[in-house]
Short mmCIF file of C-alpha atoms in Angstrom, two decimals:
data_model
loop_
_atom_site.label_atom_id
_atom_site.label_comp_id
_atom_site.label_asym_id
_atom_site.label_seq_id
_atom_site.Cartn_x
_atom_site.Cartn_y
_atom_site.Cartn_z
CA UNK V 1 0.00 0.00 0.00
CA UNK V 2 1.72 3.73 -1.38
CA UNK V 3 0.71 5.95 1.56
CA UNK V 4 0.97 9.87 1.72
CA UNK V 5 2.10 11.52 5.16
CA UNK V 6 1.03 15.10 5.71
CA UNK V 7 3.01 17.75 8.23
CA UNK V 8 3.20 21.16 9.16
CA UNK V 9 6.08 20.67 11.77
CA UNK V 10 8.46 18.64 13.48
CA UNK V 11 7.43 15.37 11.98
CA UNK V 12 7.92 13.23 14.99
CA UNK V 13 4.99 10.93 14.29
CA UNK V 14 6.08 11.03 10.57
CA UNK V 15 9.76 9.42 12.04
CA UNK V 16 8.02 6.82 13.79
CA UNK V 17 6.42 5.64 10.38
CA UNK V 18 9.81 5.90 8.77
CA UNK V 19 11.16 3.93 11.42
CA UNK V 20 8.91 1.30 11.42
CA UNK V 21 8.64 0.89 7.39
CA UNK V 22 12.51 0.41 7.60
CA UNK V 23 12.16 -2.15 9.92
CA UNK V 24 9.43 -3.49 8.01
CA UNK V 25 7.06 -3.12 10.44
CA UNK V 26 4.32 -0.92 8.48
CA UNK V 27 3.26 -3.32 5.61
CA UNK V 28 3.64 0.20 3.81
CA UNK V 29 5.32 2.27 1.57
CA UNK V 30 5.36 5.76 2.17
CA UNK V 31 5.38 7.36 -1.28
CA UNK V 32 5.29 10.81 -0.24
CA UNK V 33 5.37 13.31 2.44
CA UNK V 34 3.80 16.68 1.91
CA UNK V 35 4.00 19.88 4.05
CA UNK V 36 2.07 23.30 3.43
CA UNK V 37 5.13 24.59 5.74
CA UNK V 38 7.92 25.23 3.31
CA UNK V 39 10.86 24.84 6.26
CA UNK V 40 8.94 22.25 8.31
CA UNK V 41 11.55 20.00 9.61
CA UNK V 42 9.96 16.97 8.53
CA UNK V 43 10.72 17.33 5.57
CA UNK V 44 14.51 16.83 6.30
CA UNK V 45 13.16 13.58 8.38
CA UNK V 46 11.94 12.00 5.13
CA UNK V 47 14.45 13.74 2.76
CA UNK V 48 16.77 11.56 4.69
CA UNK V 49 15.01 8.55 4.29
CA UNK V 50 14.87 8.92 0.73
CA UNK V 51 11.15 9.78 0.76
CA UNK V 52 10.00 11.86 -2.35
CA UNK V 53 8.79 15.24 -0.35
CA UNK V 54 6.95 18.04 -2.19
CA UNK V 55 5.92 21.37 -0.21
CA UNK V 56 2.32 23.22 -0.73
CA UNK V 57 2.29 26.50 0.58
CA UNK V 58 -1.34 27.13 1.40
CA UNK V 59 -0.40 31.04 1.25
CA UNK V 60 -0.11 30.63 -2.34
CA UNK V 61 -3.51 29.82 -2.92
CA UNK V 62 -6.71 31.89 -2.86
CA UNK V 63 -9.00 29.83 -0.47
CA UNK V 64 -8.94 26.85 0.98
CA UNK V 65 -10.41 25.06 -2.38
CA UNK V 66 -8.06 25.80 -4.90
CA UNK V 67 -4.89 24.47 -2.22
CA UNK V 68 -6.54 21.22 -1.79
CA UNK V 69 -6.80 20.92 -5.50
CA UNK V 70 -3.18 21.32 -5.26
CA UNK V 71 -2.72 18.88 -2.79
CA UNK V 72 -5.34 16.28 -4.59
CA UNK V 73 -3.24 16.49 -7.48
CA UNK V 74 -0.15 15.77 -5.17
CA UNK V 75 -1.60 12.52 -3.74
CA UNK V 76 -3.33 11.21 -7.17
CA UNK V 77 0.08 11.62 -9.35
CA UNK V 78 1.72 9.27 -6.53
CA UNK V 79 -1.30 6.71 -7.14
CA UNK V 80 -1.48 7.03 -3.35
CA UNK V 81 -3.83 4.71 -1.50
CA UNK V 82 -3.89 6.41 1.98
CA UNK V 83 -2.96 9.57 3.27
CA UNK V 84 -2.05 9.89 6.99
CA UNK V 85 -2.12 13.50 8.70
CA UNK V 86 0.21 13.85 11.04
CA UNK V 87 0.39 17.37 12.78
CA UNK V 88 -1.18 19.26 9.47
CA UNK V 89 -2.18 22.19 11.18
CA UNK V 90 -5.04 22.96 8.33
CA UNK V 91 -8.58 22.06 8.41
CA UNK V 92 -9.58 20.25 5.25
CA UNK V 93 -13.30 21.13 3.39
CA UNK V 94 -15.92 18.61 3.28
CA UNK V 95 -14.80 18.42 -0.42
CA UNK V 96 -11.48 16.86 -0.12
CA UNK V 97 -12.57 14.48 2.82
CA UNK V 98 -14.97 13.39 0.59
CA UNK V 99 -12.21 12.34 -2.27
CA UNK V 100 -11.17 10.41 0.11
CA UNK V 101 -13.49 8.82 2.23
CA UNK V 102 -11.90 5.77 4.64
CA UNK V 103 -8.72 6.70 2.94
CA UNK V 104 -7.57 9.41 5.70
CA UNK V 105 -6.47 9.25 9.10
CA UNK V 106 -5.57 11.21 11.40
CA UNK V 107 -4.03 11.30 14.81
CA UNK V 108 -5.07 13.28 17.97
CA UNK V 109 -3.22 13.45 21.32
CA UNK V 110 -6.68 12.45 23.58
CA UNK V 111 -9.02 9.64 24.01
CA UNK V 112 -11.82 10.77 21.56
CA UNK V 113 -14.54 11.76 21.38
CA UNK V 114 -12.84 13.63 24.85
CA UNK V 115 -11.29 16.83 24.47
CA UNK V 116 -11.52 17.78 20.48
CA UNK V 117 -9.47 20.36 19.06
CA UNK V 118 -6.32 21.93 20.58
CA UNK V 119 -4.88 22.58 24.25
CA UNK V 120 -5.76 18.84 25.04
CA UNK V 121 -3.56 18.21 27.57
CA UNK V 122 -4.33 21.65 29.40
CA UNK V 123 -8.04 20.65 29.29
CA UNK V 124 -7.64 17.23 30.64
CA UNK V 125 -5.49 18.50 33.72
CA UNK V 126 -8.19 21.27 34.75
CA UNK V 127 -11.45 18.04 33.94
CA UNK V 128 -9.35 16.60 36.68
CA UNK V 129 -9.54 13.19 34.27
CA UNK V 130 -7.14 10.39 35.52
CA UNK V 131 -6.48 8.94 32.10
CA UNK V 132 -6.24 10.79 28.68
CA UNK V 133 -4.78 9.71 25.81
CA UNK V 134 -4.20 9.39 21.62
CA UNK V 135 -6.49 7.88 18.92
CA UNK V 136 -5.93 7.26 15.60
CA UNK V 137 -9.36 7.75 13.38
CA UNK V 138 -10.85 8.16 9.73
CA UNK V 139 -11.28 11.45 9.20
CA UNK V 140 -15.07 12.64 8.49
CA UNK V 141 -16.02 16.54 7.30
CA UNK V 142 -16.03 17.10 11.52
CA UNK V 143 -12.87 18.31 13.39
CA UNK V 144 -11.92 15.49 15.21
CA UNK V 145 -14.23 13.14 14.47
CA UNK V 146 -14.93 9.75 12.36
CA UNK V 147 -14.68 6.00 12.77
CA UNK V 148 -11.56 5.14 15.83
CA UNK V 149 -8.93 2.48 14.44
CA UNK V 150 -7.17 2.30 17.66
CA UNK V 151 -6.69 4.28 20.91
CA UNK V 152 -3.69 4.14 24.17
CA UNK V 153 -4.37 5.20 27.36
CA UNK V 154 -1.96 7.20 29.36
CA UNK V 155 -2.61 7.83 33.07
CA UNK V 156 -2.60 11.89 34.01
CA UNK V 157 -0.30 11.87 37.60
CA UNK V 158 -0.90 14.44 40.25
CA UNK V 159 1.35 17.56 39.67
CA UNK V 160 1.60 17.14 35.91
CA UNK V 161 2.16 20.19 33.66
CA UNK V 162 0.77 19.81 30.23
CA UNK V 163 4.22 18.98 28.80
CA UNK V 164 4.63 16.53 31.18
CA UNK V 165 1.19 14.41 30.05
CA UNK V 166 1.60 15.62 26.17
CA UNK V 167 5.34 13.82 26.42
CA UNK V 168 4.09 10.86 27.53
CA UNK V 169 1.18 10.73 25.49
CA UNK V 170 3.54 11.31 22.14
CA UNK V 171 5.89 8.25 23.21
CA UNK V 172 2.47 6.33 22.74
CA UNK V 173 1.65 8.10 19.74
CA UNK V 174 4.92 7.02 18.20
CA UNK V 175 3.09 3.07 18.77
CA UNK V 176 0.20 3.68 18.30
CA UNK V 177 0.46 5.13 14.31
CA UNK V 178 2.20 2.43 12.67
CA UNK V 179 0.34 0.11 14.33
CA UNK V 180 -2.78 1.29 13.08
CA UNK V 181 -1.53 2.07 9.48
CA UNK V 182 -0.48 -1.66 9.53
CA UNK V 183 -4.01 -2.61 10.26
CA UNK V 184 -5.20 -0.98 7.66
CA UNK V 185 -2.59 -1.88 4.76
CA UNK V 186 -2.66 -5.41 6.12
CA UNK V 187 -6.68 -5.17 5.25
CA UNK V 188 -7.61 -6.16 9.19
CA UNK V 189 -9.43 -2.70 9.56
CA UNK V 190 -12.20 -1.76 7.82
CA UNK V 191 -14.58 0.64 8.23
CA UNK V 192 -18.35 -0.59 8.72
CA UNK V 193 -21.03 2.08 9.34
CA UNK V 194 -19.29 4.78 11.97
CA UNK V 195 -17.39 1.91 13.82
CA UNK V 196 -14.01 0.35 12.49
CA UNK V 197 -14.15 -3.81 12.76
CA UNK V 198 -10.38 -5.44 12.93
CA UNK V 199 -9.82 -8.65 12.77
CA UNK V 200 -7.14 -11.21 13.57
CA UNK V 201 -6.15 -9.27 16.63
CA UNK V 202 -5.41 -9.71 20.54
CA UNK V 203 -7.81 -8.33 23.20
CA UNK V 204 -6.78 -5.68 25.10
CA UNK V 205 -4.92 -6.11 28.98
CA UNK V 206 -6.86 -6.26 31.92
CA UNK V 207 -8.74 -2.97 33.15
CA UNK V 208 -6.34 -0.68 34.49
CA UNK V 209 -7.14 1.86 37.65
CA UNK V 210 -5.53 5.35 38.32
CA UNK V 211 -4.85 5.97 41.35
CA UNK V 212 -4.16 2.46 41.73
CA UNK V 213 -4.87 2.63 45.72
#
């Protein structure tokens, strides 16, 4: 399966992709990685790894429409099969979710549907919530919404700062992506109504409690 990663930054999650297609881990290909961020330093990550990169400067269109043409036109002249967002910073129109319906994920640093949009770690400190979170999720026309592939928990500690929780919860991140991208290439997740079914995996660990006692 050629899949499409999409950044705006660092490209941390992007790396963990990398990492795991070299080891052979992904049952992927990543074809190309895109950024609307001309000096986003992700694109060093894949230029590094040999990973065709091509930059779309959203300020260079006139609306949102005629840059996800551009993009569109990006992912379909790589025959690309799935595209994986991975800290694009730009809300995508109806239109181009549409293109590609159950062929875009995305994912989020807290257990949806909790805490949608940004400052998620801040707002799961002050909800006083003991256990918050990534999920990885088909993306619909809504922000932070569609059909969950897979989700960790991380437990929030007493005295943690936001960067303290949003550390942790990227370390899962950095799991939890390829495993879900493997899911999908490997056909075991498939998308059936608003739920995801995936098959030929184990069940989850015994219930876990914060504070344990």
């Amino acid at each position: 399966m050629k899949i499409a990663v999409l950044i705006s930054g660092r490209g941390t999650n992007l790396q963990s992709l990398i990492d795991a297609a070299a080891a052979e881990e992904l049952g992927a290909e990543i074809a190309l990685v895109v950024s609307n961020v001309p000096d986003a330093p992700g694109l060093e990550r894949a230029a590094k790894a040999g990973i065709p990169t091509e930059t779309i400067d959203h300020r260079d269109f006139e609306g949102r429409e005629p840059f996800e043409e551009a993009l569109h036109s990006a992912l379909s002249g790589r025959s690309i099969e799935l595209v994986c967002l991975a800290g694009f910073m730009r809300l995508l129109t109806g239109g181009f979710v549409g293109k590609w319906r159950d062929r875009l994920i995305n994912i989020h640093p807290s257990i949806l549907p909790a805490f949608k949009g940004l400052h998620t770690h801040e707002r799961a400190i002050e909800a006083g919530v003991r256990f918050s979170g990534c999920t990885v999720h088909f993306v619909t026309p809504e922000m932070d919404d569609g059909p969950i592939i897979a989700q960790a928990a991380v437990p929030v500690l007493q005295g943690d700062t936001p960067g303290d929780l949003a550390a942790r919860i990227l370390a899962e991140e950095h799991k939890l992506y390829p495993l879900a991208v493997r899911l999908i290439a490997e056909g075991r997740a498939k998308v059936a109504g608003n739920k995801v079914e995936i098959s030929g995996t184990a069940e989850a660990p015994s219930p876990v409690v914060n504070p344990a006692g």
